């Protein structure tokens, strides 16, 4: 059965800190891995990772995938209170179906 | 920026009634999805739709549920004979092959 484990489940840091969120997965017929940010409502797309070892960056956020060790990390540097959200990792299988992790709840204190 | 639009944003219905949740995907997207999220729980896949037919569905998506693309733009989820446990946020998403999905802002369904 496909499995996605995100860690930590929740994290509280101060503004300006750097955080690393982890996602390990076991997915049959893996295609790619997506990261989403969920605040109050719909998940907002952050990254899609298909190749191992290639870092994707968007501002203070970056992410990388390791297909050999079956994990991905999401880094956020110089965190701001607006980064507070649940970050969801979702591997995609060959049928384009997303398998969702439980998420990491990130709280940034001023 | 193009977005996925869902209506209504919140619907309250009595147990046993039928509801139709509506979605307008991004116009050049070919893959459409419905997900749901019960309050405080994981996002759950319901169904994927491509080329005017269901391509994949989860165990949750039983005979109580159906999807339609009644015209070139709308994508609907019908829930028949609603139960209390159907209360959740229902998200529509659309995408193109090889790209991340864009989610709508969701419909909060409350069954009383």
Short mmCIF file of C-alpha atoms in Angstrom, two decimals:
data_model
loop_
_atom_site.label_atom_id
_atom_site.label_comp_id
_atom_site.label_asym_id
_atom_site.label_seq_id
_atom_site.Cartn_x
_atom_site.Cartn_y
_atom_site.Cartn_z
CA UNK A 1 0.00 0.00 0.00
CA UNK A 2 1.25 3.47 -0.86
CA UNK A 3 2.49 5.45 2.12
CA UNK A 4 3.60 9.04 2.74
CA UNK A 5 5.12 10.14 6.04
CA UNK A 6 5.79 13.77 6.80
CA UNK A 7 7.84 14.97 9.71
CA UNK A 8 7.65 16.73 11.99
CA UNK A 9 3.89 16.80 12.41
CA UNK A 10 4.13 20.31 13.79
CA UNK A 11 6.85 22.88 14.25
CA UNK A 12 6.96 26.22 16.04
CA UNK A 13 9.84 28.58 15.26
CA UNK A 14 10.57 32.29 15.44
CA UNK A 15 10.54 34.68 12.53
CA UNK A 16 13.86 34.62 10.73
CA UNK A 17 14.60 30.98 11.48
CA UNK A 18 15.21 28.40 8.75
CA UNK A 19 13.08 25.28 8.70
CA UNK A 20 13.37 21.94 6.93
CA UNK A 21 10.29 19.82 6.38
CA UNK A 22 10.65 16.16 5.53
CA UNK A 23 8.63 13.79 3.40
CA UNK A 24 9.36 10.10 2.90
CA UNK A 25 7.26 7.95 0.63
CA UNK A 26 6.63 4.48 -0.66
CA UNK A 27 4.62 4.71 -3.84
CA UNK A 28 4.17 2.07 -6.48
CA UNK A 29 4.73 3.49 -9.98
CA UNK A 30 6.01 6.81 -8.70
CA UNK A 31 5.91 9.63 -11.22
CA UNK A 32 6.72 12.84 -9.33
CA UNK A 33 6.28 14.59 -5.99
CA UNK A 34 4.37 17.79 -5.29
CA UNK A 35 4.51 20.19 -2.37
CA UNK A 36 1.52 22.29 -1.40
CA UNK A 37 0.89 24.99 1.20
CA UNK A 38 -2.51 24.96 2.86
CA UNK A 39 -3.65 27.94 4.88
CA UNK A 40 -7.35 28.29 5.46
CA UNK A 41 -8.77 26.62 2.42
CA UNK A 42 -7.39 25.12 -0.76
CA UNK A 43 -3.84 23.78 -1.06
CA UNK A 44 -1.65 26.14 -3.04
CA UNK A 45 0.86 24.54 -5.39
CA UNK A 46 4.52 25.13 -4.52
CA UNK A 47 6.73 22.68 -6.39
CA UNK A 48 6.65 19.63 -8.58
CA UNK A 49 9.77 17.47 -8.46
CA UNK A 50 10.41 14.76 -10.98
CA UNK A 51 14.18 14.35 -11.10
CA UNK A 52 16.50 13.43 -8.27
CA UNK A 53 19.03 15.92 -6.97
CA UNK A 54 17.77 18.99 -8.82
CA UNK A 55 16.81 21.75 -6.43
CA UNK A 56 13.79 23.86 -7.23
CA UNK A 57 13.67 27.36 -5.77
CA UNK A 58 11.03 29.98 -5.39
CA UNK A 59 12.09 32.95 -3.30
CA UNK A 60 12.85 31.73 0.21
CA UNK A 61 11.48 28.26 -0.50
CA UNK A 62 13.42 25.42 -2.03
CA UNK A 63 12.89 21.71 -2.41
CA UNK A 64 14.78 18.66 -3.56
CA UNK A 65 13.91 15.04 -4.27
CA UNK A 66 15.93 11.88 -3.66
CA UNK A 67 14.36 9.05 -5.66
CA UNK A 68 16.89 6.51 -4.43
CA UNK A 69 16.22 7.11 -0.74
CA UNK A 70 12.54 7.96 -1.41
CA UNK A 71 12.33 11.30 0.31
CA UNK A 72 12.01 14.98 -0.31
CA UNK A 73 12.69 18.06 1.79
CA UNK A 74 11.20 21.52 1.71
CA UNK A 75 13.36 24.35 3.07
CA UNK A 76 12.14 27.75 4.08
CA UNK A 77 14.77 30.35 4.95
CA UNK A 78 14.27 33.64 6.83
CA UNK A 79 10.76 32.56 7.82
CA UNK A 80 7.96 35.11 8.12
CA UNK A 81 4.64 34.92 9.95
CA UNK A 82 2.94 34.56 6.56
CA UNK A 83 4.69 31.22 6.15
CA UNK A 84 2.51 29.78 8.90
CA UNK A 85 0.47 27.03 7.27
CA UNK A 86 0.21 23.29 6.83
CA UNK A 87 2.70 22.04 4.25
CA UNK A 88 1.55 18.99 2.35
CA UNK A 89 3.68 16.52 0.47
CA UNK A 90 1.90 14.56 -2.27
CA UNK A 91 3.66 12.00 -4.44
CA UNK A 92 1.98 11.36 -7.77
CA UNK A 93 1.65 7.90 -9.25
CA UNK A 94 1.56 6.81 -12.88
CA UNK A 95 -2.21 7.45 -13.02
CA UNK A 96 -1.59 11.09 -12.02
CA UNK A 97 -3.22 10.39 -8.67
CA UNK A 98 -1.84 12.29 -5.68
CA UNK A 99 -1.18 10.39 -2.46
CA UNK A 100 -1.36 12.91 0.36
CA UNK A 101 0.73 13.07 3.49
CA UNK A 102 -0.81 14.26 6.76
CA UNK A 103 1.09 17.51 6.53
CA UNK A 104 3.46 19.49 8.75
CA UNK A 105 1.81 22.31 10.65
CA UNK A 106 4.28 25.20 10.73
CA UNK A 107 3.75 28.11 13.11
CA UNK A 108 6.01 31.13 12.86
CA UNK A 109 6.06 33.32 15.97
CA UNK A 110 6.89 37.01 15.59
CA UNK B 1 -3.51 34.22 -13.22
CA UNK B 2 -6.00 31.51 -14.24
CA UNK B 3 -7.86 29.89 -11.40
CA UNK B 4 -10.23 27.05 -10.67
CA UNK B 5 -13.61 28.34 -9.52
CA UNK B 6 -15.92 26.40 -7.22
CA UNK B 7 -19.51 27.16 -6.27
CA UNK B 8 -21.08 27.41 -3.81
CA UNK B 9 -18.44 28.23 -1.21
CA UNK B 10 -20.63 26.80 1.55
CA UNK B 11 -23.69 24.59 1.37
CA UNK B 12 -25.84 23.30 4.19
CA UNK B 13 -28.13 20.42 3.36
CA UNK B 14 -30.38 18.02 5.20
CA UNK B 15 -29.41 14.39 5.52
CA UNK B 16 -30.82 12.39 2.64
CA UNK B 17 -30.84 15.28 0.17
CA UNK B 18 -28.86 15.40 -3.03
CA UNK B 19 -26.23 18.09 -3.63
CA UNK B 20 -24.35 19.18 -6.71
CA UNK B 21 -21.00 20.85 -6.30
CA UNK B 22 -19.80 22.86 -9.26
CA UNK B 23 -16.34 23.56 -10.59
CA UNK B 24 -15.02 25.53 -13.52
CA UNK B 25 -11.51 24.23 -14.26
CA UNK B 26 -8.81 26.22 -16.01
CA UNK B 27 -9.71 26.32 -19.67
CA UNK B 28 -6.74 24.55 -21.26
CA UNK B 29 -6.49 21.84 -18.61
CA UNK B 30 -7.45 18.31 -19.53
CA UNK B 31 -7.29 16.47 -16.20
CA UNK B 32 -9.88 17.10 -13.51
CA UNK B 33 -10.09 15.86 -9.96
CA UNK B 34 -12.26 15.93 -6.89
CA UNK B 35 -10.77 15.67 -3.43
CA UNK B 36 -12.31 16.06 -0.02
CA UNK B 37 -10.97 17.00 3.37
CA UNK B 38 -12.90 16.22 6.52
CA UNK B 39 -12.13 18.85 9.15
CA UNK B 40 -8.74 18.23 10.70
CA UNK B 41 -7.99 15.21 8.53
CA UNK B 42 -5.95 14.39 5.44
CA UNK B 43 -6.90 15.39 1.95
CA UNK B 44 -8.52 12.35 0.30
CA UNK B 45 -8.69 11.58 -3.38
CA UNK B 46 -12.16 10.91 -4.74
CA UNK B 47 -12.00 10.72 -8.52
CA UNK B 48 -10.03 11.75 -11.59
CA UNK B 49 -11.57 12.55 -14.96
CA UNK B 50 -9.93 12.70 -18.36
CA UNK B 51 -11.24 12.67 -21.89
CA UNK B 52 -14.84 12.83 -20.67
CA UNK B 53 -14.65 9.77 -18.51
CA UNK B 54 -13.54 8.66 -15.09
CA UNK B 55 -9.92 7.52 -15.21
CA UNK B 56 -9.51 6.59 -11.56
CA UNK B 57 -11.65 6.54 -8.44
CA UNK B 58 -11.07 5.77 -4.79
CA UNK B 59 -12.98 3.44 -2.49
CA UNK B 60 -14.78 6.47 -1.11
CA UNK B 61 -16.26 7.19 -4.53
CA UNK B 62 -19.08 4.66 -4.44
CA UNK B 63 -22.53 4.69 -6.03
CA UNK B 64 -23.50 7.66 -3.91
CA UNK B 65 -21.19 9.85 -5.98
CA UNK B 66 -21.12 10.78 -9.64
CA UNK B 67 -19.25 13.28 -11.79
CA UNK B 68 -20.22 14.98 -15.00
CA UNK B 69 -18.86 17.43 -17.48
CA UNK B 70 -22.22 18.71 -18.70
CA UNK B 71 -20.71 21.26 -21.08
CA UNK B 72 -17.27 22.40 -22.17
CA UNK B 73 -16.51 24.31 -19.00
CA UNK B 74 -18.24 22.91 -15.91
CA UNK B 75 -17.25 19.84 -13.92
CA UNK B 76 -19.74 18.71 -11.29
CA UNK B 77 -19.76 16.33 -8.35
CA UNK B 78 -23.16 14.98 -7.36
CA UNK B 79 -23.67 13.42 -3.95
CA UNK B 80 -26.92 11.54 -3.58
CA UNK B 81 -28.67 10.82 -0.32
CA UNK B 82 -26.18 12.76 1.79
CA UNK B 83 -25.06 11.45 5.18
CA UNK B 84 -23.68 13.30 8.16
CA UNK B 85 -20.22 11.91 7.44
CA UNK B 86 -20.22 13.53 4.00
CA UNK B 87 -19.65 16.87 5.74
CA UNK B 88 -16.27 18.07 4.51
CA UNK B 89 -14.46 20.54 2.26
CA UNK B 90 -14.66 19.38 -1.32
CA UNK B 91 -11.89 20.57 -3.60
CA UNK B 92 -11.84 20.51 -7.35
CA UNK B 93 -8.48 20.55 -9.11
CA UNK B 94 -7.40 20.68 -12.72
CA UNK B 95 -4.09 20.19 -14.43
CA UNK B 96 -2.17 19.39 -17.55
CA UNK B 97 -0.02 16.34 -18.05
CA UNK B 98 3.32 16.69 -16.34
CA UNK B 99 2.37 19.77 -14.32
CA UNK B 100 1.15 20.49 -10.82
CA UNK B 101 -2.56 20.70 -10.18
CA UNK B 102 -4.35 23.92 -9.40
CA UNK B 103 -6.97 23.66 -6.70
CA UNK B 104 -10.17 25.62 -6.34
CA UNK B 105 -10.97 27.32 -3.05
CA UNK B 106 -13.34 24.52 -2.12
CA UNK B 107 -16.97 24.03 -1.15
CA UNK B 108 -17.70 23.47 2.50
CA UNK B 109 -20.54 20.96 2.69
CA UNK B 110 -22.39 20.66 5.97
CA UNK B 111 -24.97 17.89 6.30
CA UNK B 112 -27.40 18.33 9.18
#
